[in-house]
Amino acid sequence: MTETETFAADFDRIALLAGDDWDHNSHYHEFLARHLPANCRVALDVGCGTGAFSRRLAKTSERVLALDLSPNMVGVARERSAQFPNIEFKVADVLKLELPSERFDCVASIATLHHLPAASVLQKLKRALKPGGVLLILDLFHAEGLLDYAAGALSVPFSFGLSLAKRGRLRPPREVRRAWEEHGRHDTYLTLAQVRELCAELLPGAVVKRHLLWRYSVVWKK
Ligand SMILES: C[S@@+](CC[C@H](N)C(=O)[O-])C[C@H]1O[C@@H](n2cnc3c(N)ncnc32)[C@H](O)[C@@H]1O
């Protein structure tokens, strides 16, 4: 199996177990949405999963194109998005799909960049943005150094508390955790220093922010 086929198989499995409730990514949806351009006509969501952020984008955009490698993810996303005729879901590998130049007012990608060759994908997404458009990235990072470990330790009680408050349980069900753990064996993440270096090179002026739930965001205006 190629790496891409492995990811597609992992996410086909996860899609059938995924609930539509709070998680460590959706916790940051409103933070990301605050950075959407005022007149967001056309938005792109890369690695849309079950479509939660695509639906958020669809509330304030005329049209959303939402891509994912996993047919099951796209199937679940379509079912959950029946109220949003302005979202077009597509099963596609962003590495192979030709994206139009300067088409989108917003390009978003959540918890997906770490599955991809970051530099070439960021360049591709950057080209697809209109001048004045906004790139929104949220992803996980590899902890290194005392600050990352200390923040990671603080994140544990924060995560349990939020999980209890938002979904009435400390952790997701066992079969969901097992699917994520098995998928996690194929995952590698950039460190925050690598993210900052990449942004300095490719996205001058980008704001890179560390978040408590083991994530960082990048907000960049073209
Ligand atoms: C961790 S999930 C995140 C899903 C969603 N963005 C969210 O926040 O819930 C990562 C998603 O990226 C998709 N993905 C991975 N590689 C991809 C690729 N090359 N092209 C398109 N989607 C990809 C996976 O199928 C998966 O649904």
Short mmCIF file of C-alpha atoms and ligand atoms in Angstrom, two decimals:
data_model
loop_
_atom_site.label_atom_id
_atom_site.label_comp_id
_atom_site.label_asym_id
_atom_site.label_seq_id
_atom_site.Cartn_x
_atom_site.Cartn_y
_atom_site.Cartn_z
CA MET A 1 0.00 0.00 0.00
CA THR A 2 1.24 3.52 -0.75
CA GLU A 3 1.20 6.09 2.07
CA THR A 4 -1.82 7.78 0.47
CA GLU A 5 -3.73 4.48 0.28
CA THR A 6 -2.91 3.84 3.95
CA PHE A 7 -4.30 7.27 4.94
CA ALA A 8 -7.43 6.70 2.85
CA ALA A 9 -8.00 3.29 4.49
CA ASP A 10 -7.42 4.72 8.00
CA PHE A 11 -9.87 7.55 7.40
CA ASP A 12 -12.45 5.33 5.75
CA ARG A 13 -12.47 3.38 9.03
CA ILE A 14 -12.49 6.50 11.24
CA ALA A 15 -15.32 8.09 9.19
CA LEU A 16 -17.74 5.33 10.15
CA LEU A 17 -16.97 5.83 13.86
CA ALA A 18 -16.78 9.62 13.92
CA GLY A 19 -19.44 11.47 15.88
CA ASP A 20 -20.47 15.02 15.14
CA ASP A 21 -19.57 16.39 18.56
CA TRP A 22 -16.79 18.56 20.00
CA ASP A 23 -13.20 17.52 19.42
CA HIS A 24 -9.72 19.02 19.62
CA ASN A 25 -10.05 20.44 16.10
CA SER A 26 -13.58 21.79 16.28
CA HIS A 27 -12.60 23.57 19.48
CA TYR A 28 -10.70 26.02 17.25
CA HIS A 29 -13.30 26.49 14.49
CA GLU A 30 -14.55 29.82 15.82
CA PHE A 31 -10.98 31.05 16.34
CA LEU A 32 -10.29 30.28 12.65
CA ALA A 33 -13.61 31.69 11.47
CA ARG A 34 -12.76 35.04 13.09
CA HIS A 35 -10.06 35.42 10.44
CA LEU A 36 -12.30 34.84 7.42
CA PRO A 37 -12.30 37.72 4.96
CA ALA A 38 -15.35 39.99 5.21
CA ASN A 39 -16.65 39.11 1.74
CA CYS A 40 -15.85 35.44 1.52
CA ARG A 41 -17.49 34.29 -1.71
CA VAL A 42 -15.64 31.07 -2.50
CA ALA A 43 -13.89 28.90 0.08
CA LEU A 44 -11.89 25.68 -0.13
CA ASP A 45 -11.61 23.13 2.69
CA VAL A 46 -8.75 20.67 2.12
CA GLY A 47 -9.07 17.37 4.01
CA CYS A 48 -12.63 18.21 5.03
CA GLY A 49 -13.26 14.95 6.92
CA THR A 50 -16.90 14.73 7.97
CA GLY A 51 -17.37 18.36 6.93
CA ALA A 52 -17.82 20.22 10.22
CA PHE A 53 -15.62 23.16 9.20
CA SER A 54 -16.98 23.11 5.62
CA ARG A 55 -20.43 23.69 7.14
CA ARG A 56 -19.02 26.54 9.23
CA LEU A 57 -17.53 28.06 6.09
CA ALA A 58 -20.82 27.59 4.21
CA LYS A 59 -22.63 29.79 6.73
CA THR A 60 -20.62 32.83 5.68
CA SER A 61 -19.53 31.98 2.10
CA GLU A 62 -21.49 31.75 -1.11
CA ARG A 63 -19.82 28.49 -2.16
CA VAL A 64 -17.52 25.96 -0.55
CA LEU A 65 -15.47 23.27 -2.27
CA ALA A 66 -14.60 20.55 0.24
CA LEU A 67 -12.06 17.86 -0.67
CA ASP A 68 -11.11 14.65 1.01
CA LEU A 69 -9.17 11.56 0.04
CA SER A 70 -11.48 9.20 1.91
CA PRO A 71 -14.75 8.21 0.16
CA ASN A 72 -16.32 7.34 3.51
CA MET A 73 -15.43 10.75 4.97
CA VAL A 74 -17.04 12.44 1.98
CA GLY A 75 -20.09 10.16 2.24
CA VAL A 76 -20.62 11.07 5.92
CA ALA A 77 -19.90 14.75 5.19
CA ARG A 78 -22.57 14.78 2.44
CA GLU A 79 -25.15 13.16 4.73
CA ARG A 80 -24.46 15.67 7.50
CA SER A 81 -24.52 18.64 5.13
CA ALA A 82 -27.90 18.13 3.49
CA GLN A 83 -28.93 21.61 4.71
CA PHE A 84 -26.00 23.20 2.87
CA PRO A 85 -26.57 23.11 -0.89
CA ASN A 86 -23.70 25.61 -1.28
CA ILE A 87 -21.08 22.96 -0.41
CA GLU A 88 -19.62 20.79 -3.15
CA PHE A 89 -17.93 17.73 -1.67
CA LYS A 90 -15.40 15.90 -3.78
CA VAL A 91 -13.36 12.73 -3.22
CA ALA A 92 -9.92 13.92 -4.29
CA ASP A 93 -6.25 13.81 -3.43
CA VAL A 94 -5.13 17.41 -3.08
CA LEU A 95 -1.70 16.36 -4.31
CA LYS A 96 -3.13 15.24 -7.65
CA LEU A 97 -6.01 17.65 -8.13
CA GLU A 98 -5.31 20.70 -10.22
CA LEU A 99 -6.53 23.75 -8.31
CA PRO A 100 -7.44 26.90 -10.21
CA SER A 101 -5.16 29.89 -9.68
CA GLU A 102 -6.38 32.83 -7.60
CA ARG A 103 -9.90 31.39 -7.25
CA PHE A 104 -10.60 31.22 -3.48
CA ASP A 105 -11.21 33.94 -0.89
CA CYS A 106 -10.34 31.47 1.82
CA VAL A 107 -8.41 28.20 1.82
CA ALA A 108 -8.66 26.21 5.04
CA SER A 109 -7.10 22.95 6.09
CA ILE A 110 -7.54 21.36 9.49
CA ALA A 111 -5.43 18.48 10.85
CA THR A 112 -4.45 17.51 7.31
CA LEU A 113 -1.16 19.26 6.48
CA HIS A 114 0.82 16.67 8.46
CA HIS A 115 -0.30 14.03 5.96
CA LEU A 116 1.16 16.00 3.09
CA PRO A 117 4.49 17.38 1.83
CA ALA A 118 4.01 20.68 3.64
CA ALA A 119 6.13 23.03 1.50
CA SER A 120 4.73 22.01 -1.88
CA VAL A 121 1.15 21.89 -0.62
CA LEU A 122 1.40 25.33 1.01
CA GLN A 123 2.67 26.70 -2.30
CA LYS A 124 -0.23 25.07 -4.13
CA LEU A 125 -2.81 26.46 -1.67
CA LYS A 126 -1.17 29.87 -1.80
CA ARG A 127 -1.50 29.92 -5.62
CA ALA A 128 -5.19 28.99 -5.33
CA LEU A 129 -5.92 32.02 -3.12
CA LYS A 130 -7.11 35.30 -4.58
CA PRO A 131 -5.01 38.35 -3.71
CA GLY A 132 -6.41 39.47 -0.33
CA GLY A 133 -7.60 35.92 0.39
CA VAL A 134 -6.85 34.18 3.67
CA LEU A 135 -5.13 30.87 4.33
CA LEU A 136 -6.19 29.13 7.56
CA ILE A 137 -4.23 26.12 8.78
CA LEU A 138 -4.75 24.21 12.01
CA ASP A 139 -2.59 21.19 12.72
CA LEU A 140 -0.77 19.15 15.32
CA PHE A 141 2.91 19.64 16.07
CA HIS A 142 5.74 17.48 17.36
CA ALA A 143 6.70 18.52 20.89
CA GLU A 144 10.35 19.39 21.49
CA GLY A 145 11.85 21.28 24.40
CA LEU A 146 10.62 22.19 27.85
CA LEU A 147 7.97 24.70 26.81
CA ASP A 148 6.24 22.20 24.50
CA TYR A 149 6.29 19.47 27.15
CA ALA A 150 5.04 21.82 29.89
CA ALA A 151 2.22 23.07 27.65
CA GLY A 152 1.43 19.45 26.71
CA ALA A 153 1.13 18.51 30.38
CA LEU A 154 -1.24 21.43 31.02
CA SER A 155 -3.32 20.35 28.03
CA VAL A 156 -4.26 17.02 29.64
CA PRO A 157 -6.57 18.34 32.40
CA PHE A 158 -7.81 21.09 30.04
CA SER A 159 -8.77 18.47 27.46
CA PHE A 160 -10.48 16.19 30.01
CA GLY A 161 -12.43 19.13 31.46
CA LEU A 162 -13.57 20.35 28.05
CA SER A 163 -14.45 16.86 26.90
CA LEU A 164 -16.58 16.30 29.98
CA ALA A 165 -18.30 19.65 29.56
CA LYS A 166 -18.87 19.42 25.80
CA ARG A 167 -19.62 15.73 25.25
CA GLY A 168 -20.34 14.40 28.71
CA ARG A 169 -17.41 11.97 28.76
CA LEU A 170 -13.71 12.21 29.48
CA ARG A 171 -12.60 10.50 26.29
CA PRO A 172 -14.08 9.24 23.02
CA PRO A 173 -15.42 5.64 22.97
CA ARG A 174 -12.83 2.87 23.00
CA GLU A 175 -13.23 1.81 19.33
CA VAL A 176 -12.76 5.42 18.23
CA ARG A 177 -9.62 5.77 20.36
CA ARG A 178 -8.27 2.49 18.97
CA ALA A 179 -8.81 3.60 15.34
CA TRP A 180 -7.02 6.92 16.02
CA GLU A 181 -4.16 5.19 17.87
CA GLU A 182 -3.62 2.80 14.96
CA HIS A 183 -3.74 5.68 12.49
CA GLY A 184 -1.35 7.67 14.72
CA ARG A 185 1.39 5.11 14.03
CA HIS A 186 1.58 6.46 10.47
CA ASP A 187 1.60 10.10 11.54
CA THR A 188 4.59 12.43 11.75
CA TYR A 189 4.37 16.10 12.67
CA LEU A 190 6.48 19.18 12.12
CA THR A 191 7.88 20.94 15.16
CA LEU A 192 6.73 24.50 15.81
CA ALA A 193 10.20 25.71 14.84
CA GLN A 194 9.87 23.93 11.47
CA VAL A 195 6.41 25.43 10.95
CA ARG A 196 7.77 28.92 11.68
CA GLU A 197 10.70 28.40 9.34
CA LEU A 198 8.43 27.20 6.54
CA CYS A 199 6.07 30.13 7.01
CA ALA A 200 8.92 32.65 7.05
CA GLU A 201 10.05 31.23 3.72
CA LEU A 202 6.70 30.74 1.97
CA LEU A 203 4.12 32.89 3.76
CA PRO A 204 5.77 36.14 4.81
CA GLY A 205 3.81 37.89 7.55
CA ALA A 206 1.90 34.73 8.53
CA VAL A 207 0.82 34.56 12.16
CA VAL A 208 1.74 31.22 13.72
CA LYS A 209 0.09 30.58 17.06
CA ARG A 210 0.49 27.75 19.56
CA HIS A 211 -2.78 26.44 21.00
CA LEU A 212 -3.26 24.47 24.13
CA LEU A 213 -4.83 21.32 22.68
CA TRP A 214 -1.57 20.15 21.02
CA ARG A 215 -2.18 22.28 17.95
CA TYR A 216 -0.89 25.35 16.11
CA SER A 217 -2.61 27.64 13.66
CA VAL A 218 -1.32 29.63 10.72
CA VAL A 219 -3.26 32.64 9.48
CA TRP A 220 -1.94 34.30 6.35
CA LYS A 221 -3.37 36.98 4.11
CA LYS A 222 -2.20 36.94 0.50
C1 LIG B 1 -7.44 14.22 10.87
S1 LIG B 1 -8.59 14.30 9.55
C2 LIG B 1 -9.23 15.93 9.76
C3 LIG B 1 -10.57 16.08 9.11
C4 LIG B 1 -11.24 17.45 9.29
N1 LIG B 1 -10.47 18.51 8.67
C5 LIG B 1 -11.48 17.74 10.75
O1 LIG B 1 -10.95 18.72 11.26
O2 LIG B 1 -12.22 16.98 11.39
C6 LIG B 1 -7.52 14.49 8.13
C7 LIG B 1 -8.27 14.36 6.83
O3 LIG B 1 -7.38 14.64 5.75
C8 LIG B 1 -7.70 13.78 4.66
N2 LIG B 1 -6.54 13.69 3.78
C9 LIG B 1 -5.33 13.15 4.04
N3 LIG B 1 -4.53 13.22 2.96
C10 LIG B 1 -5.25 13.86 1.98
C11 LIG B 1 -4.98 14.21 0.62
N4 LIG B 1 -3.80 13.94 0.05
N5 LIG B 1 -5.94 14.85 -0.08
C12 LIG B 1 -7.17 15.12 0.49
N6 LIG B 1 -7.48 14.79 1.77
C13 LIG B 1 -6.53 14.17 2.51
C14 LIG B 1 -8.05 12.47 5.35
O4 LIG B 1 -8.80 11.60 4.53
C15 LIG B 1 -8.81 12.95 6.58
O5 LIG B 1 -10.20 12.99 6.39
#
